[in-house]
Amino acid sequence: AKAVDFTVFDDLESEVRVYCRKFPVVFHRAKGAELYAADGRMFIDFFCGAAALNYGHNNDFIKRRITEYLAADGLVQGLDMYTVAKRDFLTTFAETVLRPHDLDYKVQCCGPTGTDAVEAALKLACKVTGRRGVIAFSGAYHGLSRGSLAVTGERQLRRGGTGGYDVTFVPYEDGPGGPFDSVAYIDRLLTDPSSGVDLPAAVIVEPMQMRGGVYPASGDWLRRLRELTERYGVLLICDEIQVGCGRTGTYFCFEHARITPDIVTVAKSVGGYGLPMSLVLLRRELDIWEPGEHSGTFQGNQLAFVAATAACELWRQPKFRTDLAVAVRRLGRFGRELSTADFTVRGAGMALGIDLSDAGGPGRAARVQRLAFDNGLIVELCGRHEDVIKVLPPLNIDIPRLDRGLDVLRDALRTT
Ligand code: PMP
């Protein structure tokens, strides 16, 4: 392969950049599940902008809405003023996502990043309860600002300092280290007057830990967590930033447990087209914010509202859902095939984690990722030791392309 020139980036861009180190190529165009490099190489994308592209790159249906809106000089920067784009989004989101599931949430439009939604959720929980403690789970990832980092487990990332909350970390369900009844453990911490843990404002949980290694929580565990938090008057925050917007087959991952969290954070794919947007969904009676108490210049990008409205419409199309069910079955079959070949596989819907911790470890995972890349497939690693291959194809990927990507991955696993 031709050597690619990265001089400009090496010279001008901060060393903090990360994904470009794993995928050393200069990308230029993208369509559906395919990414194209400036030199013409094509890659199948099983990373999807870190789960921000559930509907694929440059989705035609969404693109038409955005281009029509721009062509008509639709308002782009609207702060948090009343706009037609926001009204359409709120209406469509309520009709598509909230009402069908009896979710009576108010929608708080946050800044462009998931991190900002997490910050808002934590602040709100503390304001509502008058407490400053939070229970989070080992392996959790909620963001890198000091508040969201305080509830993020990764030691390496926490070195710069965390802030804002008194956080107690508890093992996740069946996380590394084996079965541990973390709900019973939290119960003990909160019952024991000498546990050293004050009654917290909230428990924050990813219904499926992604960065932590693709660990889906069981419905039973989530229901027990819901029951426990209710019993103690502690708010339950579900972080759906990575697993929401249809990734696990239902719009929200927590739906499978039939629970109603008090607060939900949403970002990434909610902006439909990879456009920046995040939301906090909060139970109506929790909406005690003072005007402007959590605000920001880019709180509500109108283009993202337009894209997000179109994404909701896509989500409710019967054909979208039947095609998704087919893709989910296909990915599930691949997972079972790997399980029979003695790989540890976890996941739900269109999210699969192939755990190599007992099958070659981080070194092999990195080799699989690199070989897949060399053969035209983008996959990311996750897990405590970067030893889990995370497979996140677009929800609407066509089956031949899905199969082609899975073939590359299978070959990479076989030959490393
Ligand atoms: N929570 C979860 C579960 C996430 O996966 C992420 C991003 N990977 C975040 C929060 C932070 O979102 P963002 O990167 O948009 O700030």
PDB file of C-alpha atoms in Angstrom, residues 164 370 377:
ATOM      1  CA  GLY A 164     -18.047  17.300  42.034  1.00  0.00           C
ATOM      2  CA  ARG A 370      -5.185  -4.080  12.644  1.00  0.00           C
ATOM      3  CA  LEU A 377     -12.992  -3.202   8.095  1.00  0.00           C
TER       4      LEU A 377
END
